[in-house]
Coordinates of C-alpha atoms and ligand atoms in Angstrom, one line a residue:
X1 CA -24.3 13.2 -2.2
X2 CA -26.1 10.1 -3.3
X3 CA -26.2 8.0 -0.3
X4 CA -28.7 6.7 2.2
X5 CA -28.0 5.7 5.7
X6 CA -26.9 2.2 6.6
X7 CA -25.2 0.4 9.3
X8 CA -22.7 -2.4 9.3
X9 CA -24.7 -5.4 10.3
X10 CA -23.5 -8.5 12.1
X11 CA -24.6 -12.0 11.1
X12 CA -23.3 -13.6 14.3
X13 CA -23.4 -11.9 17.7
X14 CA -20.0 -10.6 18.7
X15 CA -18.4 -12.5 21.5
X16 CA -18.4 -10.5 24.7
X17 CA -14.8 -9.6 25.8
X18 CA -13.9 -10.9 29.3
X19 CA -12.1 -8.0 31.0
X20 CA -10.2 -8.3 34.1
X21 CA -8.2 -5.7 36.0
X22 CA -4.9 -5.4 34.1
X23 CA -5.4 -7.7 31.2
X24 CA -7.9 -7.4 28.4
X25 CA -8.7 -10.9 27.0
X26 CA -10.4 -11.3 23.7
X27 CA -11.1 -14.1 21.4
X28 CA -10.8 -12.9 17.8
X29 CA -12.3 -15.3 15.2
X30 CA -11.6 -14.5 11.6
X31 CA -14.4 -15.8 9.5
X32 CA -16.6 -15.1 6.5
X33 CA -19.4 -12.6 7.1
X34 CA -22.1 -10.8 5.2
X35 CA -22.0 -7.1 5.7
X36 CA -24.5 -4.4 4.8
X37 CA -21.9 -2.0 3.4
X38 CA -24.2 -0.8 0.7
X39 CA -27.2 1.3 1.7
X40 CA -30.1 -0.4 3.5
X41 CA -32.3 -2.1 1.0
X42 CA -29.3 -3.0 -1.3
X43 CA -27.9 -6.5 -1.1
X44 CA -25.4 -7.5 1.6
X45 CA -21.8 -8.2 0.6
X46 CA -20.0 -11.4 1.3
X47 CA -16.8 -10.4 3.1
X48 CA -14.4 -11.4 5.8
X49 CA -14.6 -10.2 9.4
X50 CA -13.9 -10.9 13.0
X51 CA -16.4 -12.3 15.4
X52 CA -19.2 -12.0 12.9
X53 CA -18.7 -8.4 11.7
X54 CA -16.5 -6.1 9.6
X55 CA -15.0 -4.0 11.0
X56 CA -14.1 -6.4 13.8
X57 CA -14.9 -5.6 17.5
X58 CA -13.3 -2.6 19.3
X59 CA -10.4 -3.9 21.3
X60 CA -9.9 -1.6 24.2
X61 CA -7.7 -1.5 27.3
X62 CA -5.9 1.0 29.5
X63 CA -2.3 2.2 28.9
X64 CA 0.1 -0.3 30.5
X65 CA -2.4 -3.1 30.5
X66 CA -1.9 -6.4 28.6
X67 CA -3.9 -7.5 25.7
X68 CA -4.4 -11.2 25.6
X69 CA -5.9 -12.2 22.3
X70 CA -6.6 -15.7 21.1
X71 CA -6.8 -15.5 17.3
X72 CA -8.7 -18.3 15.6
X73 CA -8.5 -18.5 11.8
X74 CA -11.6 -19.7 10.1
X75 CA -11.3 -18.0 6.8
X76 CA -10.2 -21.0 4.9
X77 CA -6.7 -19.7 4.1
X78 CA -3.6 -18.6 6.0
X79 CA -3.7 -15.4 8.0
X80 CA -2.1 -13.4 10.9
X81 CA -3.0 -10.2 12.8
X82 CA -0.8 -7.1 13.0
X83 CA -1.4 -4.5 15.7
X84 CA -0.7 -1.4 13.7
X85 CA 1.2 1.3 15.4
X86 CA 1.8 -0.6 18.7
X87 CA 5.4 -0.5 19.9
X88 CA 5.3 -4.1 21.1
X89 CA 7.7 -7.0 21.2
X90 CA 8.7 -8.3 17.9
X91 CA 7.3 -11.8 18.3
X92 CA 3.8 -10.4 18.6
X93 CA 4.0 -8.1 15.5
X94 CA 2.0 -10.5 13.3
X95 CA 4.1 -10.7 10.2
X96 CA 4.1 -14.2 8.7
X97 CA 7.5 -15.3 7.5
X98 CA 9.2 -12.7 9.6
X99 CA 7.9 -12.6 13.2
X100 CA 5.8 -15.8 13.2
X101 CA 4.5 -18.6 11.0
X102 CA 1.4 -18.0 9.1
X103 CA -1.7 -19.1 11.0
X104 CA -3.0 -21.9 8.8
X105 CA -6.7 -22.4 8.1
X106 CA -8.4 -23.8 11.2
X107 CA -5.4 -23.0 13.4
X108 CA -5.0 -20.4 16.2
X109 CA -2.4 -18.2 17.7
X110 CA -2.1 -16.5 21.1
X111 CA -1.1 -12.9 21.0
X112 CA -0.1 -11.2 24.2
X113 CA 1.4 -7.8 24.6
X114 CA 1.5 -4.9 26.9
X115 CA 0.2 -1.6 25.6
X116 CA 3.0 1.0 26.1
X117 CA 1.3 3.9 24.5
X118 CA -2.2 5.4 24.9
X119 CA -3.9 6.3 21.6
X120 CA -5.8 5.2 18.5
X121 CA -4.4 2.1 16.8
X122 CA -5.9 -0.6 14.7
X123 CA -5.5 -4.3 13.8
X124 CA -5.5 -5.9 10.5
X125 CA -4.5 -9.1 8.6
X126 CA -0.9 -9.1 7.5
X127 CA -1.2 -12.1 5.2
X128 CA -2.1 -11.2 1.6
X129 CA -3.2 -8.0 3.3
X130 CA -4.1 -6.3 0.0
X131 CA -6.9 -8.9 -0.3
X132 CA -7.7 -9.8 3.3
X133 CA -7.9 -6.2 4.4
X134 CA -9.9 -5.2 1.3
X135 CA -12.3 -8.1 2.3
X136 CA -12.8 -6.6 5.8
X137 CA -10.2 -8.2 8.1
X138 CA -9.5 -5.2 10.4
X139 CA -10.8 -3.4 13.5
X140 CA -10.0 -0.6 15.9
X141 CA -7.5 -1.1 18.8
X142 CA -7.9 1.6 21.5
X143 CA -5.6 2.3 24.4
X144 CA -7.1 4.7 26.9
X145 CA -5.0 7.3 28.7
X146 CA -4.6 6.7 32.4
X147 CA -6.4 10.0 32.8
X148 CA -8.6 10.4 29.7
X149 CA -9.5 13.8 28.5
X150 CA -12.9 15.2 29.6
X151 CA -15.3 14.5 26.7
X152 CA -19.0 13.5 26.4
X153 CA -18.5 11.0 23.6
X154 CA -15.5 8.9 22.5
X155 CA -16.3 7.9 18.9
X156 CA -14.3 5.8 16.4
X157 CA -14.6 6.8 12.8
X158 CA -13.2 4.2 10.3
X159 CA -13.0 5.4 6.7
X160 CA -13.0 2.8 4.0
X161 CA -13.8 2.3 0.4
X162 CA -14.8 -0.9 -1.4
X163 CA -15.0 -2.0 -5.0
X164 CA -18.5 -3.4 -5.2
X165 CA -20.3 -5.0 -8.2
X166 CA -23.9 -4.3 -9.2
X167 CA -25.0 -7.4 -7.3
X168 CA -23.3 -6.2 -4.1
X169 CA -20.4 -8.6 -4.2
X170 CA -16.8 -7.4 -3.8
X171 CA -15.2 -7.2 -7.2
X172 CA -12.4 -9.7 -7.9
X173 CA -9.0 -8.8 -9.2
X174 CA -7.2 -8.2 -5.9
X175 CA -3.9 -8.9 -7.7
X176 CA -4.8 -6.6 -10.7
X177 CA -1.4 -5.4 -11.9
X178 CA -2.8 -2.3 -13.6
X179 CA -4.2 -1.2 -10.2
X180 CA -1.0 -2.0 -8.5
X181 CA 1.1 0.0 -10.9
X182 CA -1.2 3.1 -10.3
X183 CA -2.9 4.1 -7.1
X184 CA -3.8 0.6 -6.0
X185 CA -7.2 -0.8 -5.6
X186 CA -9.6 2.1 -5.3
X187 CA -13.2 1.5 -4.3
X188 CA -16.3 2.8 -6.0
X189 CA -18.1 3.2 -2.7
X190 CA -16.8 4.9 0.4
X191 CA -18.1 5.3 3.9
X192 CA -17.1 6.6 7.3
X193 CA -18.2 3.9 9.8
X194 CA -18.9 5.4 13.3
X195 CA -18.7 3.3 16.4
X196 CA -20.8 3.6 18.5
X197 CA -23.3 5.2 16.2
X198 CA -25.2 7.3 18.8
X199 CA -26.5 10.8 18.6
X200 CA -24.7 13.6 20.2
X201 CA -26.0 17.0 21.5
X202 CA -25.1 20.4 20.4
X203 CA -22.6 21.8 22.9
X204 CA -21.2 18.3 23.6
X205 CA -17.4 17.8 23.6
X206 CA -16.5 14.8 21.4
X207 CA -13.4 12.9 20.8
X208 CA -13.3 11.5 17.2
X209 CA -10.7 8.8 16.5
X210 CA -10.4 8.8 12.7
X211 CA -8.7 5.8 11.1
X212 CA -8.1 5.3 7.4
X213 CA -8.6 1.6 7.0
X214 CA -8.7 1.6 3.2
X215 CA -6.2 -0.5 1.4
X216 CA -5.0 2.2 -1.0
X217 CA -7.1 5.4 -1.0
X218 CA -5.8 8.6 0.5
X219 CA -8.7 10.5 2.0
X220 CA -8.7 14.3 2.4
X221 CA -11.5 14.9 5.0
X222 CA -13.5 17.9 5.8
X223 CA -15.3 18.0 9.1
X224 CA -18.6 19.9 9.4
X225 CA -20.6 20.8 12.5
X226 CA -17.8 20.9 15.0
X227 CA -15.2 23.3 16.2
X228 CA -12.0 21.7 17.6
X229 CA -8.4 20.6 17.2
X230 CA -6.4 17.6 16.1
X231 CA -4.7 16.3 19.3
X232 CA -2.9 13.3 17.9
X233 CA -1.6 11.7 14.8
X234 CA -1.1 7.9 14.5
X235 CA -1.8 7.5 18.2
X236 CA 0.8 10.0 19.4
X237 CA -0.3 13.3 21.0
X238 CA 0.7 16.6 19.4
X239 CA 2.4 18.9 22.0
X240 CA 0.4 21.7 20.4
X241 CA -3.0 20.7 19.1
X242 CA -3.6 22.0 15.5
X243 CA -6.5 23.0 13.3
X244 CA -8.7 20.5 11.5
X245 CA -8.6 22.1 8.1
X246 CA -6.5 20.4 5.4
X247 CA -6.7 17.0 7.1
X248 CA -5.4 14.2 4.9
X249 CA -5.2 10.6 5.9
X250 CA -3.1 8.1 3.9
X251 CA -4.0 4.4 4.4
X252 CA -3.3 3.4 8.0
X253 CA -3.0 6.9 9.3
X254 CA -5.0 8.1 12.2
X255 CA -6.0 11.5 13.6
X256 CA -7.6 12.1 17.0
X257 CA -9.8 15.2 17.2
X258 CA -11.3 16.8 20.3
X259 CA -14.1 19.2 19.3
X260 CA -17.3 20.9 20.4
X261 CA -20.5 20.2 18.5
X262 CA -21.7 23.4 16.9
X263 CA -24.3 22.1 14.6
X264 CA -27.9 21.4 15.6
X265 CA -28.2 18.9 12.9
X266 CA -25.2 16.6 12.3
X267 CA -21.5 16.2 12.3
X268 CA -20.5 15.4 8.7
X269 CA -17.5 13.7 7.3
X270 CA -17.0 15.0 3.8
X271 CA -14.7 13.7 1.1
X272 CA -14.1 16.7 -1.2
X273 CA -13.8 15.2 -4.7
X274 CA -13.2 17.0 -8.0
X275 CA -16.9 17.0 -9.0
X276 CA -19.0 17.0 -5.9
X277 CA -18.3 16.7 -2.2
X278 CA -19.1 13.2 -1.2
X279 CA -20.7 12.6 2.2
X280 CA -18.8 9.7 3.8
X281 CA -21.0 9.7 6.9
X282 CA -22.5 11.6 9.7
X283 CA -23.3 11.6 13.4
X284 CA -26.8 12.9 14.2
X285 CA -27.1 15.8 16.7
X286 CA -30.2 15.7 19.0
X287 CA -30.8 18.1 21.8
X288 CA -28.5 20.6 23.5
X289 CA -25.9 20.3 26.2
X290 CA -26.5 23.4 28.4
X291 CA -24.1 22.6 31.2
X292 CA -20.7 22.2 29.6
X293 CA -18.5 25.3 29.9
X294 CA -16.5 26.4 26.9
X295 CA -12.8 25.6 27.3
X296 CA -9.6 25.2 25.3
X297 CA -8.9 21.9 23.7
X298 CA -6.2 20.4 25.9
X299 CA -3.1 18.5 24.7
X300 CA -3.2 14.8 25.5
X301 CA -0.6 13.5 28.0
X302 CA 2.5 12.5 26.0
X303 CA 3.6 8.9 25.5
X304 CA 7.2 8.0 26.3
X305 CA 9.7 8.9 23.6
X306 CA 13.4 8.5 23.4
X307 CA 15.1 11.7 22.3
X308 CA 17.2 11.4 19.1
X309 CA 20.9 11.6 19.6
X310 CA 21.9 14.1 16.9
X311 CA 25.6 13.7 17.5
X312 CA 25.5 10.1 16.4
X313 CA 23.1 9.7 13.5
X314 CA 23.1 7.0 10.8
X315 CA 22.0 8.6 7.6
X316 CA 20.2 6.5 5.0
X317 CA 18.3 7.1 1.8
X318 CA 15.3 5.2 0.7
X319 CA 14.3 5.9 -2.9
X320 CA 10.9 4.8 -4.1
X321 CA 11.0 3.7 -7.7
X322 CA 8.8 2.1 -10.3
X323 CA 5.1 2.2 -11.1
X324 CA 3.3 3.4 -14.1
X325 CA 4.9 6.2 -16.2
X326 CA 8.3 5.6 -14.6
X327 CA 11.3 3.6 -15.7
X328 CA 10.4 -0.1 -14.9
X329 CA 12.2 -1.6 -11.9
X330 CA 14.8 -4.2 -12.9
X331 CA 12.9 -7.4 -11.8
X332 CA 10.5 -9.1 -14.1
X333 CA 7.7 -9.7 -11.6
X334 CA 7.6 -6.7 -9.4
X335 CA 6.3 -3.2 -10.1
X336 CA 7.8 -1.1 -7.3
X337 CA 11.1 -0.9 -5.6
X338 CA 13.1 0.7 -2.8
X339 CA 16.7 1.5 -3.8
X340 CA 16.5 -0.8 -6.8
X341 CA 15.3 -3.7 -4.8
X342 CA 11.8 -5.2 -4.9
X343 CA 10.3 -7.3 -2.2
X344 CA 12.1 -8.7 0.9
X345 CA 15.8 -9.6 0.7
X346 CA 17.7 -12.0 2.9
X347 CA 19.6 -9.2 4.4
X348 CA 17.9 -6.1 5.9
X349 CA 18.1 -2.6 4.5
X350 CA 20.1 -1.8 7.6
X351 CA 21.1 -3.3 11.0
X352 CA 20.8 -0.8 13.8
X353 CA 22.3 -1.0 17.3
X354 CA 19.7 -0.7 19.9
X355 CA 18.7 3.0 20.6
X356 CA 20.6 4.2 17.5
X357 CA 19.3 7.3 15.9
X358 CA 18.7 7.3 12.1
X359 CA 17.8 10.0 9.7
X360 CA 16.2 8.4 6.7
X361 CA 15.7 10.4 3.6
X362 CA 12.5 9.2 1.8
X363 CA 12.8 10.2 -1.8
X364 CA 9.7 9.6 -4.0
X365 CA 11.0 9.1 -7.5
X366 CA 7.7 7.9 -8.8
X367 CA 4.5 9.5 -10.3
X368 CA 2.4 8.5 -7.2
X369 CA 2.2 9.3 -3.6
X370 CA 3.2 6.6 -1.1
X371 CA 2.4 6.2 2.6
X372 CA 5.5 4.7 4.2
X373 CA 5.0 2.6 7.4
X374 CA 7.6 1.4 9.8
X375 CA 6.7 -1.5 12.2
X376 CA 7.4 -1.4 15.9
X377 CA 8.4 2.3 16.1
X378 CA 7.3 5.8 15.6
X379 CA 9.5 8.4 13.9
X380 CA 9.5 12.2 13.7
X381 CA 8.6 13.8 10.4
X382 CA 11.2 16.4 9.7
X383 CA 9.8 19.7 8.5
X384 CA 11.2 21.7 5.5
X385 CA 12.9 24.0 8.0
X386 CA 14.6 21.0 9.6
X387 CA 12.4 21.0 12.8
X388 CA 11.0 17.8 14.2
X389 CA 7.3 17.5 13.4
X390 CA 4.7 14.9 14.3
X391 CA 5.7 11.6 15.8
X392 CA 4.1 9.0 13.5
X393 CA 4.2 5.5 12.2
X394 CA 3.1 6.2 8.6
X395 CA 4.2 9.2 6.5
X396 CA 2.7 10.3 3.2
X397 CA 5.3 11.3 0.6
X398 CA 3.8 12.9 -2.5
X399 CA 4.9 12.2 -6.0
X400 CA 8.4 13.7 -6.6
X401 CA 8.6 14.8 -3.0
X402 CA 11.4 14.1 -0.4
X403 CA 10.9 13.9 3.3
X404 CA 13.3 13.1 6.1
X405 CA 12.3 11.1 9.1
X406 CA 14.2 10.7 12.3
X407 CA 13.8 7.5 14.3
X408 CA 15.3 6.1 17.4
X409 CA 15.4 2.4 16.8
X410 CA 14.7 1.3 20.4
X411 CA 12.8 -1.9 19.7
X412 CA 14.8 -5.1 19.1
X413 CA 13.8 -7.4 16.3
X414 CA 13.0 -7.6 12.6
X415 CA 10.7 -4.9 11.4
X416 CA 9.0 -4.3 8.1
X417 CA 9.2 -0.9 6.3
X418 CA 6.7 -0.8 3.5
X419 CA 4.2 1.3 1.6
X420 CA 0.8 1.0 3.2
X421 CA -0.9 1.3 -0.1
X422 CA -1.3 -2.4 0.2
X423 CA -1.4 -2.9 -3.6
X424 CA 2.0 -1.3 -3.8
X425 CA 3.3 -3.5 -1.0
X426 CA 2.0 -6.5 -2.8
X427 CA 3.9 -5.4 -5.9
X428 CA 7.3 -5.1 -4.3
X429 CA 7.4 -1.9 -2.2
X430 CA 8.7 -3.3 1.0
X431 CA 11.9 -3.9 2.9
X432 CA 12.9 -4.6 6.5
X433 CA 15.4 -3.4 9.1
X434 CA 16.8 -5.2 12.1
X435 CA 17.5 -3.8 15.5
X436 CA 20.0 -5.6 17.7
Ligands
C2O501 CU1 -0.6 -1.7 9.0 CU2 2.7 -3.7 7.8 O1 1.1 -2.7 8.4
CU502 CU1 3.0 3.1 -2.4

């Protein structure tokens, strides 16, 4: 554990959000920033951020409210913002070349969408995402329940890694093909960024909203100093909260945890590595809460879901191919493929009728794990016994593993389906579907 405390600093004051009753209006300015991602005393890192900081500001509204977001692009190259995990209308999905034109340098774009689901989401650039997200273009997007659970603190924990040089700059080589053919761009420095970073008391009940915002790294996470349950994955409540041991977050995945603080010292987020456990971050504990009565961790109120129609199922297979130590995919320029096809094709992988149920077999025929993400929808992970598991937007499929997912394609439009190891996406591991 070789890390001193530091905070993400802002070089420009964040613009205050103007909040009205049922609409949350924000101005989101993408621009260069200097961030103190290395420990205090070490140099700052030139990066990209929103409203002067990376991560960008917390965008927060109540379930059913409308987010009105004016996006201004001042990064000097094209960009666009994707609202990851939000089941919103297609035109607001933020995918250049598919749902909108790229927002050119100096230009702006108005995003407006109603938040159908309560939960923990995030936003990030979807243009050259493997580079722009690695440089810091992301932030948390929180939709509160109409009746939020009773907690003393609601804390966002973003877990990231960066590849930093001796002088504190981000290392170049965002398109490095060796990285892309393996696990992607892995950082040499990792942190859990807690927002807001305030002390809690022993005996407090906390909600922790963990988000893996790294471009490529899968984080197993051990939590110390608390006793509690995972209540949601990828924004969607679990009907039965589950234990926090063996928590693994692939890039883009989230876990909401409700827990009681048991340590008198700190809550720690630990990344167990092969050598030593690596302390990603901590929340200080000061004082004692003597009034809170012990109680079970409650399940969160469910979001709406359409039930799959198992009598009329479209069955598809998506085979992941390519990468290092596998047979090369047929194209000259790409490294990864789905079903023999790299990158986006003119025709979708499949055209669904609206509300059609599909069972998609995800077969990982490569030497690496992949975190497969579907836009505009959540899907059920199917367990080994055939039962429906968590309702997620990103599923981690280990090397050589096969997992079925079941999805009701309820949301009309053109939706990406890609690996959220962004270096893999850059190197061909993406496709799209269309819902009539
Ligand atoms: Cu988190 Cu295609 O995105
Ligand atoms: Cu991948």
